[in-house]
Amino acid sequence: MPDISSAALNQGEALSIDHLSISFGGLKAVDDLSFTVNEKEIFGLIGPNGAGKTTVFNCVTQFYKPNSGSVWFRDQKGEVINLVGRPVHEIIKHGLVRTFQNVEVIKELSLLENVMIGAHTNFKASVFEQAFKLPRARREEKEFRKKAEDVLKFLEIDDRKDMLAGGQPYGVLKKVELARTLISNPSLIILDEPAAGLNDSETGGLADIIRNIRDEYNCTILLVEHDMRLVMGVCDRICAISFGKFLACDSPEGIHQNKLVQEAYLGEEEDEI
Amino acid sequence: MNGLNNKSPSLLKEGGALALSVYKNTYLRFIAFGAVLALLPVLQSAGLMKASTLSYLGNVLIYAVVALGLNLLLGYSGLISLGTAGFMGFGSYLAAIFTENLQLSFWVALLVAVAVPTLFGVAIGFVSLRIEGIYLAIATLCVSEILLKTFEQVEEITGGMQGKKANYPVIFGSKLDRSGTYLLLVIALILTMMLTYNLVNGQMGRAMHAMRGSEVAAQAMGVNLLKYRLISFALATAYAGFAGALYVFFIKYTYPTVWNINLSLYVLAAVVIGGMRSIYGTVVGAFLVWAVPDLVLKNLPVIGKINGLPYIFNGVLIILVIMFFPEGLAGIPTRIKLFIKRIKEKNAAKGGAQSA
Ligand SMILES: Nc1ncnc2c1ncn2[C@@H]1O[C@H](COP(=O)(O)OP(=O)(O)OP(=O)(O)O)[C@@H](O)[C@H]1O
Ligand SMILES: [Mg+2]
């Protein structure tokens, strides 16, 4: 890797998307996009439907391999690394973890077990040790069960911890996904439409939850959200994109007044912005 | 009143409490289940059971082991293998060759019968699973056929179509007899059930659940799909090799036709019928597939005379289970509980309405 890495992120910056592009067939889903997220910031990524927000997240977490550009990230050791090209299952080990636009939980597992999946990479016991329940496997199981319980308590759904995820209300499943990211002690959490499918009171509570997560777990939060009240209320800064291209990056008020952003949303959600 | 009761606890109560504590502890429950299985030969020596019945039951135990392995793969990880029979046959020949031809100990033979098919499986998995999960089914089907042809053709070692003889195992210097070997099968099954239980309820099991339930979530949480698919398949193959060795030590004979695709499909049937992701369900499935047609149906009038009865029985059973009990027979207790709960709720609602 070239040694421009230390210069790629300044002090206090957590993540930098650097001239990122990806196209599907002829469609440029993300087009030369750059923006930087500061440490301990709640950062919003907005844009009309199909603007390429989820695709950006997929490029950051390596579900998609971008055609060009870099994703600089300060890992848990404080080193600046380029995430592009790394195996998708290794991303969480660097301290970056995400949720999905359509909740992805395991129906056949309890809420607690679902959360424990988030601690997968923290387990050190081998398959052999697990099969024979040797001390290390036993200890780790206990440790992360406790941790999962704590996270569920933090999100106030610990009363359901032993219920199966299948059949739980959508709002609960969204919290399970959140809990699953928290158990791994991430330094950056990426949330893809955390409020989608929630009712008004749940969405209202979500703003507090997101702030609490940042403060309690001491991490940076990058989120995509269509609910403008939530975005404007909770985000420190916002980046707006349209057709994969950068429009503006500013404070919520700045974004609100930005002409380019208003145009992009015209006819889309003009009542919301 | 309570104090009085505590001072003179009835034997029945103590027994009940003991039974309850056994029931509540997962491992004691496995052991109790094993004890019941182990006591079955007593029925035979008391003349209450035919000698041939014990063979069928032994078979059920062996096939339950291999079905538990396939359940790890199919039920938990959501992958399909059609080569179960080939790997099991491989294990049986290896165990026979190592004890009969090479005169090595039971333990060495067992180790080889587990390790070699597993390594073989890992190699096949490594090639096919890199592409897509579904390629495993195709690759295992081919490899199983190749193994079968090998069992037939390498006559000097395998005895060709004539098959290969083996003996009851010699363990720690003493040669087991038929019921001794049956006991060995019981211990092997119970151990397999316990290890499987531990595996599926730990990090490994959750990773397998995640792979099946949501590949993207699994990957985002750090599950290396290739690694865990390989581990699942390696485990399924190890169980098959182990069951193959148990087979040849109990039946004392192995020959090619046993290890054809039909057997692989039967194992699949046992898992689906008994219940994916259920340990006891798998054992019940094995019992239904391998014992019921021969022990029960054959003795029935008219039906018992039908040719190919086991095929028809298993086919019908699979269709019924898939139509009415998609979670397999293991899902029935949960359904009954739910049903009772609903009736209770209904009654409670009625009562509430009346009093209001
Ligand atoms: N795997 C893919 N293959 C082909 N096209 C894709 C793929 N993923 C995304 N796209 C396309 O890229 C564009 C951006 O999609 P993306 O899902 O990133 O939008 P989004 O901003 O998240 O929209 P929404 O607000 O609806 O979630 C869309 O036109 C979409 O059809
Ligand atoms: Mg999206």
XYZ file of C-alpha atoms and ligand atoms in Angstrom:
661
model
C 0.000 0.000 0.000
C 1.360 3.479 -0.833
C 2.557 5.514 2.083
C 0.182 8.417 1.560
C -2.028 6.706 4.131
C -1.087 8.880 7.100
C -1.903 11.965 5.061
C -5.201 10.459 3.870
C -6.878 11.150 7.204
C -6.188 14.215 9.322
C -6.273 14.170 13.093
C -9.883 13.802 14.265
C -11.144 12.245 11.054
C -12.617 8.743 11.137
C -13.450 7.942 7.530
C -12.766 9.467 4.170
C -14.449 8.516 0.908
C -11.994 9.505 -1.759
C -13.052 9.858 -5.442
C -15.222 6.754 -5.209
C -16.885 5.457 -8.378
C -18.818 2.321 -9.259
C -21.062 1.561 -12.205
C -23.453 -1.247 -13.004
C -23.546 -1.763 -16.748
C -23.897 1.739 -18.096
C -25.305 3.172 -14.877
C -22.925 5.230 -12.770
C -24.380 4.482 -9.339
C -21.614 6.381 -7.535
C -19.714 8.964 -9.511
C -16.415 10.397 -8.232
C -17.785 10.919 -4.750
C -15.704 12.301 -1.889
C -16.567 13.258 1.672
C -15.014 12.947 5.098
C -16.568 11.925 8.411
C -15.078 13.227 11.664
C -14.552 11.129 14.776
C -17.507 10.964 17.198
C -19.688 12.682 14.640
C -23.211 11.742 13.619
C -23.005 12.118 9.887
C -25.937 11.855 7.486
C -25.880 10.770 3.852
C -29.024 11.834 2.026
C -30.342 11.829 -1.498
C -33.475 10.938 -3.469
C -34.439 7.319 -4.099
C -31.830 5.526 -6.151
C -29.239 8.250 -5.555
C -26.662 5.620 -4.645
C -26.602 5.877 -0.857
C -26.796 2.142 -0.169
C -24.255 1.575 -2.915
C -21.830 3.907 -1.115
C -22.302 1.871 2.061
C -21.760 -1.335 0.119
C -18.537 0.068 -1.318
C -17.311 1.118 2.119
C -18.071 -2.286 3.682
C -16.707 -4.083 0.605
C -19.919 -5.836 -0.393
C -19.238 -4.099 -3.703
C -15.769 -3.560 -5.072
C -15.604 0.049 -6.353
C -14.227 0.634 -9.847
C -11.991 3.383 -8.556
C -11.324 5.472 -5.487
C -10.354 4.722 -1.916
C -12.035 4.413 1.450
C -9.676 5.570 4.186
C -10.477 4.424 7.678
C -8.774 4.797 11.049
C -8.801 1.243 12.450
C -8.902 0.269 16.095
C -5.151 0.451 16.453
C -5.248 4.039 15.203
C -3.659 3.165 11.870
C -5.110 4.604 8.679
C -6.009 1.885 6.177
C -7.656 1.709 2.778
C -10.655 -0.612 3.036
C -10.959 -1.122 -0.720
C -9.957 -4.621 -1.755
C -10.188 -6.156 1.696
C -12.384 -9.258 2.204
C -15.893 -8.275 3.286
C -15.789 -10.436 6.435
C -12.641 -8.676 7.646
C -14.189 -5.222 7.763
C -15.758 -5.688 11.209
C -12.362 -6.605 12.671
C -11.124 -3.109 11.877
C -13.964 -1.636 13.939
C -16.508 -0.859 11.223
C -19.925 -2.490 11.332
C -23.231 -1.873 9.575
C -26.961 -2.517 9.512
C -29.068 -3.174 6.428
C -31.866 -1.277 4.739
C -34.096 -4.363 4.947
C -33.495 -5.899 8.355
C -31.285 -8.944 8.159
C -31.845 -10.971 11.321
C -31.969 -14.729 11.792
C -35.582 -15.705 12.431
C -34.772 -19.074 13.977
C -32.528 -17.596 16.666
C -33.501 -15.738 19.828
C -32.872 -12.022 20.068
C -29.948 -12.715 22.382
C -28.366 -15.195 19.971
C -28.854 -12.772 17.099
C -26.946 -10.144 19.025
C -24.207 -12.642 19.879
C -23.567 -13.154 16.163
C -22.179 -9.630 16.247
C -19.443 -10.869 18.591
C -18.425 -13.595 16.132
C -14.929 -12.268 15.550
C -14.305 -11.795 19.279
C -14.433 -15.543 19.925
C -11.036 -17.202 20.061
C -12.010 -20.795 20.981
C -11.592 -23.318 18.145
C -14.356 -25.566 16.830
C -12.770 -28.416 18.771
C -12.860 -26.426 22.017
C -16.496 -25.574 21.333
C -17.492 -29.180 20.629
C -16.025 -30.325 23.939
C -16.994 -27.169 25.822
C -13.446 -26.642 27.037
C -12.881 -23.819 29.542
C -12.069 -21.101 27.023
C -15.189 -21.824 24.914
C -17.319 -21.860 28.057
C -15.834 -18.615 29.352
C -16.261 -16.774 26.062
C -19.834 -17.952 25.690
C -20.639 -16.619 29.140
C -18.820 -13.355 28.592
C -20.560 -12.486 25.336
C -23.943 -13.675 26.549
C -23.604 -11.159 29.354
C -22.478 -8.494 26.937
C -25.416 -9.199 24.624
C -27.777 -8.916 27.581
C -26.265 -5.547 28.466
C -26.697 -4.234 24.936
C -30.308 -5.439 24.821
C -30.903 -3.732 28.147
C -29.369 -0.528 26.783
C -31.867 -0.651 23.914
C -34.680 -1.609 26.309
C -35.659 -4.898 24.688
C -34.001 -7.231 27.207
C -37.418 -8.467 28.363
C -37.691 -10.276 25.024
C -34.159 -11.618 24.904
C -35.082 -15.307 24.768
C -37.879 -14.952 22.221
C -37.258 -15.985 18.638
C -36.616 -13.127 16.222
C -39.187 -14.551 13.798
C -42.534 -12.923 14.509
C -41.149 -9.957 16.454
C -42.401 -6.482 15.477
C -40.323 -4.579 12.955
C -39.272 -1.971 15.505
C -37.799 -4.671 17.729
C -35.918 -6.268 14.839
C -34.418 -2.909 13.926
C -33.162 -2.627 17.498
C -31.755 -6.158 17.326
C -29.729 -5.142 14.288
C -28.491 -2.119 16.190
C -27.618 -4.251 19.197
C -25.738 -6.655 16.951
C -23.491 -3.835 15.777
C -22.870 -2.559 19.307
C -21.643 -5.820 20.825
C -18.476 -5.711 18.714
C -17.340 -2.368 20.223
C -17.108 -0.675 16.821
C -15.452 2.676 16.225
C -17.762 3.439 13.283
C -21.351 2.295 12.808
C -23.069 2.558 9.440
C -26.868 2.642 9.585
C -28.902 2.223 6.394
C -32.300 3.832 6.991
C -32.669 3.061 10.708
C -36.107 4.710 10.814
C -37.610 2.948 7.782
C -40.738 1.067 8.805
C -40.885 2.608 12.277
C -43.935 4.494 13.550
C -43.731 8.155 14.638
C -43.095 7.519 18.307
C -40.459 4.906 17.519
C -38.745 7.333 15.151
C -38.836 9.985 17.847
C -37.107 7.613 20.261
C -34.546 6.679 17.634
C -32.921 10.126 17.676
C -32.187 9.724 21.390
C -30.955 6.186 20.876
C -28.536 7.260 18.154
C -27.158 10.055 20.319
C -26.892 7.718 23.296
C -25.014 5.174 21.222
C -22.503 7.802 20.165
C -21.996 8.938 23.752
C -22.098 5.576 25.565
C -20.198 3.538 23.024
C -17.940 6.409 22.051
C -18.192 5.823 18.328
C -18.786 7.607 15.051
C -22.117 7.133 13.273
C -22.742 7.361 9.542
C -26.362 7.051 8.520
C -28.611 7.100 5.499
C -32.143 8.226 6.224
C -35.177 9.489 4.336
C -36.939 10.817 7.415
C -35.827 14.444 7.207
C -36.959 15.307 10.701
C -34.672 12.638 12.090
C -31.750 13.542 9.827
C -31.999 17.246 10.519
C -32.479 16.668 14.226
C -29.736 14.170 14.926
C -26.924 14.792 12.436
C -23.960 17.060 13.072
C -23.218 17.282 9.362
C -24.887 15.992 6.225
C -23.703 15.059 2.758
C -26.280 15.160 -0.030
C -25.888 13.217 -3.264
C -27.957 12.775 -6.399
C -27.429 10.286 -9.236
C -24.278 9.160 -7.476
C -22.773 12.653 -7.572
C -21.784 14.938 -4.737
C -24.141 17.889 -4.201
C -23.167 19.419 -0.896
C -21.739 18.687 2.518
C -22.797 21.018 5.289
C -24.551 21.486 8.624
C -28.266 20.557 8.667
C -29.250 24.218 8.246
C -26.810 24.659 5.393
C -28.164 21.594 3.617
C -31.708 22.747 4.219
C -31.029 26.050 2.464
C -28.815 24.642 -0.300
C -30.245 25.354 -3.773
C -28.713 22.240 -5.392
C -30.177 19.992 -2.749
C -33.580 21.606 -3.011
C -33.540 21.092 -6.789
C -32.553 17.455 -6.452
C -35.474 16.843 -4.152
C -37.993 18.814 -6.277
C -40.880 16.586 -7.179
C -39.375 13.894 -5.004
C -40.033 14.907 -1.437
C -40.442 18.644 -1.693
C -42.832 18.648 1.212
C -40.193 17.163 3.425
C -37.281 19.441 2.731
C -48.241 -27.797 56.461
C -45.277 -27.227 54.268
C -42.929 -28.169 57.065
C -44.742 -31.458 57.526
C -44.438 -32.271 53.879
C -40.746 -31.514 53.893
C -40.124 -33.799 56.836
C -41.675 -36.836 55.203
C -41.091 -36.547 51.489
C -42.617 -39.464 49.722
C -40.444 -41.677 47.587
C -42.628 -40.802 44.648
C -41.962 -37.119 45.129
C -38.222 -37.644 45.327
C -38.344 -39.773 42.239
C -40.356 -37.119 40.482
C -37.918 -34.428 41.507
C -35.020 -36.537 40.266
C -36.756 -37.189 36.961
C -37.436 -33.478 36.615
C -33.837 -32.506 37.314
C -32.649 -35.090 34.780
C -35.148 -33.707 32.296
C -34.018 -30.147 32.912
C -30.329 -30.862 32.354
C -29.600 -31.285 28.663
C -26.672 -33.652 29.162
C -28.445 -35.846 31.710
C -31.308 -36.050 29.230
C -28.940 -37.328 26.554
C -27.545 -39.873 28.997
C -31.016 -40.990 30.054
C -31.945 -41.395 26.409
C -28.796 -43.478 25.914
C -29.657 -45.612 28.934
C -33.051 -46.404 27.419
C -31.432 -47.374 24.116
C -28.842 -49.481 25.950
C -31.528 -51.394 27.806
C -33.265 -52.569 24.634
C -31.060 -55.709 24.239
C -32.384 -56.795 27.638
C -35.775 -57.115 25.996
C -34.209 -59.432 23.485
C -32.548 -61.653 26.065
C -35.860 -61.763 27.936
C -37.391 -63.086 24.741
C -39.564 -60.010 24.255
C -37.798 -58.926 21.086
C -36.573 -60.785 18.036
C -32.824 -60.960 17.471
C -33.223 -59.359 14.056
C -34.928 -56.373 15.671
C -31.670 -55.509 17.415
C -29.936 -55.360 14.031
C -32.518 -52.920 12.758
C -32.156 -50.784 15.879
C -28.372 -50.850 15.540
C -28.797 -49.661 11.976
C -31.002 -46.813 13.168
C -28.294 -45.678 15.605
C -25.635 -45.736 12.880
C -27.775 -43.832 10.414
C -28.788 -41.369 13.108
C -25.094 -40.456 13.443
C -24.697 -39.746 9.739
C -28.031 -37.908 9.626
C -26.885 -35.648 12.471
C -23.898 -34.739 10.315
C -26.101 -33.946 7.346
C -28.357 -31.896 9.598
C -25.374 -29.685 10.463
C -24.903 -29.084 6.772
C -28.487 -28.902 5.539
C -30.406 -27.748 8.585
C -27.951 -25.286 10.031
C -25.773 -24.126 7.153
C -28.357 -24.541 4.392
C -26.093 -26.560 2.093
C -26.883 -29.825 0.355
C -24.626 -32.827 -0.094
C -25.662 -35.806 -2.207
C -22.518 -37.751 -1.460
C -23.266 -38.925 2.065
C -23.387 -42.590 1.066
C -20.037 -42.451 -0.724
C -18.245 -40.948 2.270
C -19.916 -43.371 4.649
C -18.910 -46.279 2.423
C -15.382 -44.897 2.271
C -15.266 -44.942 6.074
C -16.572 -48.503 6.192
C -13.953 -49.838 3.766
C -11.139 -47.969 5.497
C -12.169 -49.367 8.893
C -12.374 -52.894 7.453
C -9.040 -52.632 5.648
C -7.197 -51.204 8.626
C -8.445 -53.848 11.061
C -8.550 -56.900 8.758
C -5.743 -56.412 6.222
C -3.375 -54.250 8.226
C -4.274 -55.758 11.602
C -4.245 -52.351 13.245
C -6.223 -51.488 16.356
C -9.852 -50.408 16.469
C -8.830 -46.893 17.463
C -6.409 -46.436 14.585
C -8.995 -47.766 12.138
C -11.646 -45.448 13.561
C -9.346 -42.447 13.324
C -8.448 -43.219 9.710
C -12.092 -43.877 8.783
C -12.972 -40.411 10.092
C -9.891 -38.455 9.010
C -9.395 -39.630 5.424
C -12.959 -39.025 4.152
C -12.910 -35.678 5.982
C -9.733 -34.554 4.204
C -11.239 -35.785 0.971
C -14.377 -33.795 1.710
C -12.428 -30.643 2.513
C -10.654 -30.860 -0.838
C -13.943 -31.274 -2.715
C -15.562 -28.534 -0.684
C -12.661 -26.203 -1.302
C -13.049 -26.556 -5.055
C -16.853 -26.449 -5.266
C -17.784 -24.075 -2.440
C -15.595 -21.306 -3.815
C -18.042 -20.981 -6.701
C -21.469 -21.308 -5.064
C -23.122 -23.312 -2.314
C -25.173 -25.300 -4.811
C -22.090 -26.681 -6.574
C -21.444 -28.762 -3.494
C -24.472 -30.902 -4.342
C -23.199 -31.580 -7.843
C -19.599 -32.191 -6.787
C -20.562 -34.565 -3.977
C -22.898 -36.498 -6.260
C -20.061 -37.059 -8.753
C -17.500 -37.943 -6.103
C -19.915 -40.370 -4.499
C -20.369 -42.179 -7.827
C -16.604 -42.274 -8.344
C -16.126 -43.735 -4.857
C -18.803 -46.341 -5.561
C -17.073 -47.379 -8.795
C -13.801 -47.564 -6.871
C -15.346 -49.891 -4.275
C -16.477 -52.125 -7.155
C -13.309 -52.044 -9.238
C -10.376 -52.194 -6.817
C -11.133 -55.850 -6.115
C -7.795 -56.764 -4.517
C -8.511 -54.398 -1.657
C -12.277 -54.024 -1.508
C -13.364 -57.480 -2.598
C -15.278 -55.962 -5.521
C -18.943 -56.867 -5.810
C -18.407 -59.663 -3.290
C -17.803 -57.089 -0.609
C -15.458 -57.069 2.323
C -15.740 -58.853 5.644
C -14.889 -57.381 9.010
C -15.295 -58.364 12.659
C -16.739 -57.068 15.870
C -14.225 -54.626 17.317
C -11.541 -55.470 19.851
C -11.428 -52.667 22.389
C -8.757 -52.550 25.114
C -7.921 -56.192 24.474
C -11.419 -57.601 24.729
C -13.443 -58.611 21.711
C -16.994 -57.327 21.787
C -19.962 -59.507 20.928
C -23.112 -58.380 19.155
C -24.778 -56.723 22.122
C -21.435 -55.266 23.191
C -21.069 -53.674 19.786
C -24.655 -52.461 20.006
C -23.716 -50.764 23.273
C -20.776 -49.180 21.487
C -23.201 -47.783 18.906
C -25.352 -46.316 21.669
C -22.334 -44.608 23.236
C -21.201 -43.344 19.836
C -24.627 -41.877 19.084
C -25.013 -40.214 22.477
C -21.533 -38.693 22.227
C -22.333 -37.473 18.721
C -25.578 -35.937 19.967
C -23.761 -34.150 22.799
C -20.978 -32.793 20.582
C -23.520 -31.695 18.004
C -25.515 -29.969 20.710
C -22.413 -28.113 21.915
C -21.443 -27.090 18.412
C -24.808 -25.780 17.305
C -25.305 -23.816 20.507
C -22.001 -21.983 20.360
C -20.255 -19.505 18.110
C -19.946 -22.076 15.330
C -23.676 -22.830 15.382
C -24.634 -19.175 15.324
C -22.309 -18.591 12.379
C -23.990 -21.471 10.527
C -27.439 -20.074 11.330
C -26.289 -16.691 10.066
C -24.992 -18.148 6.792
C -28.303 -19.832 6.147
C -30.517 -16.997 7.383
C -28.697 -14.064 5.802
C -25.432 -14.332 3.939
C -24.962 -10.572 3.967
C -25.521 -10.275 7.720
C -23.134 -13.180 8.303
C -20.428 -11.508 6.236
C -20.953 -8.122 7.838
C -20.560 -9.752 11.255
C -17.255 -11.258 10.207
C -18.290 -14.775 9.215
C -15.996 -16.042 6.473
C -18.528 -17.908 4.322
C -16.028 -20.204 2.639
C -14.413 -21.145 5.934
C -17.654 -21.963 7.721
C -19.150 -23.772 4.741
C -16.007 -25.860 4.617
C -16.155 -26.563 8.346
C -19.817 -27.609 8.091
C -19.102 -29.901 5.182
C -15.986 -31.314 6.845
C -18.056 -32.092 9.941
C -20.788 -33.766 7.878
C -18.131 -35.861 6.147
C -16.456 -36.749 9.438
C -19.799 -37.935 10.837
C -20.327 -40.006 7.671
C -16.895 -41.631 7.922
C -17.498 -42.332 11.603
C -20.896 -43.882 10.866
C -19.328 -45.960 8.081
C -16.823 -47.415 10.531
C -19.572 -48.136 13.057
C -21.527 -49.855 10.283
C -18.762 -52.237 9.308
C -17.994 -53.112 12.933
C -21.640 -53.894 13.655
C -22.740 -55.522 10.376
C -19.266 -57.102 9.899
C -19.585 -56.678 6.176
C -19.541 -53.945 3.572
C -20.267 -54.097 -0.150
C -20.726 -51.517 -2.915
C -24.490 -51.577 -3.523
C -25.195 -50.348 0.014
C -23.451 -47.060 -0.736
C -25.433 -45.872 -3.744
C -27.366 -42.644 -4.173
C -30.488 -44.149 -2.579
C -28.782 -44.149 0.790
C -27.796 -40.487 0.425
C -31.420 -39.670 -0.320
C -32.589 -41.714 2.669
C -30.295 -39.729 4.951
C -31.703 -36.550 3.457
C -35.204 -37.912 4.096
C -34.387 -38.692 7.721
C -33.268 -35.092 8.283
C -36.273 -33.549 6.562
C -38.803 -35.880 8.181
C -37.284 -35.757 11.664
C -36.718 -32.045 11.628
C -34.011 -29.745 10.413
C -32.031 -28.288 13.298
C -33.400 -30.804 15.784
C -31.111 -33.362 17.392
C -33.762 -35.706 18.776
C -35.839 -35.116 15.654
C -33.005 -36.462 13.527
C -32.874 -39.657 15.589
C -36.639 -40.069 15.263
C -36.288 -39.448 11.529
C -33.659 -42.199 11.292
C -35.979 -44.541 13.169
C -38.869 -43.801 10.812
C -36.774 -44.230 7.692
C -34.768 -47.314 8.629
C -36.811 -49.224 11.170
C -40.499 -48.589 10.605
C -40.799 -50.056 7.085
C -39.035 -53.282 8.081
C -40.191 -53.669 11.665
C -43.776 -52.477 11.410
C -45.090 -52.155 7.883
C -43.753 -55.498 6.620
C -45.851 -57.293 9.217
C -49.072 -55.622 8.156
C -51.525 -57.551 6.002
C -51.777 -56.584 2.300
C -49.561 -53.478 2.662
C -46.692 -55.632 3.848
C -46.679 -57.489 0.512
C -46.102 -54.394 -1.636
C -42.802 -54.369 -3.473
C -40.468 -51.481 -2.680
C -42.464 -50.638 0.426
C -39.706 -48.580 2.132
C -39.415 -46.304 -0.920
C -43.145 -45.659 -1.043
C -43.365 -45.167 2.709
C -40.507 -42.655 2.811
C -41.759 -40.844 -0.260
C -45.235 -40.449 1.172
C -43.813 -39.439 4.535
C -41.664 -36.718 2.987
C -44.597 -35.293 1.049
C -46.807 -35.296 4.137
C -44.142 -33.692 6.296
C -43.317 -30.992 3.767
C -47.021 -30.233 3.270
C -48.153 -30.269 6.872
C -45.059 -30.044 9.102
C -42.398 -28.002 7.323
C -40.340 -27.964 10.505
C -40.378 -31.770 10.548
C -41.787 -34.047 13.206
C -39.627 -32.219 15.765
C -41.910 -29.228 15.297
C -44.970 -31.088 16.559
C -44.449 -30.532 20.328
C -44.164 -26.766 19.771
C -47.348 -26.854 17.731
C -49.204 -28.735 20.446
C -48.009 -26.242 23.050
C -49.143 -23.362 20.854
C -52.502 -25.056 20.315
C -53.057 -25.526 24.069
C -52.005 -21.940 24.710
C -54.502 -20.688 22.144
C -57.345 -22.707 23.668
C -56.431 -21.372 27.091
C -56.395 -17.820 25.801
C -59.749 -18.324 24.132
C -61.219 -19.653 27.370
C -59.698 -16.814 29.337
C -61.141 -14.313 26.871
C -64.560 -15.969 27.174
C -64.345 -15.938 30.958
C -63.307 -12.286 30.900
C -66.202 -11.410 28.596
C -68.679 -13.216 30.825
C -67.543 -11.579 34.039
C -67.554 -8.132 32.425
N -26.095 -4.804 -7.494
C -26.601 -3.899 -8.359
N -26.719 -4.194 -9.666
C -27.230 -3.300 -10.528
N -27.643 -2.076 -10.189
C -27.543 -1.714 -8.901
C -27.022 -2.598 -7.914
N -27.058 -1.995 -6.710
C -27.567 -0.761 -6.937
N -27.863 -0.595 -8.241
C -28.414 0.608 -8.849
O -27.672 1.703 -8.377
C -28.518 2.815 -8.144
C -28.374 3.279 -6.733
O -28.977 2.346 -5.860
P -28.931 2.442 -4.287
O -29.585 1.253 -3.748
O -27.554 2.715 -3.866
O -29.819 3.729 -4.035
P -30.248 4.381 -2.657
O -29.794 5.765 -2.689
O -29.835 3.548 -1.522
O -31.830 4.362 -2.831
P -32.976 4.123 -1.734
O -33.182 5.438 -1.073
O -34.150 3.746 -2.548
O -32.524 3.072 -0.823
C -29.933 2.372 -8.477
O -30.242 2.802 -9.780
C -29.845 0.872 -8.428
O -30.755 0.300 -9.312
Mg -30.805 2.406 -0.106
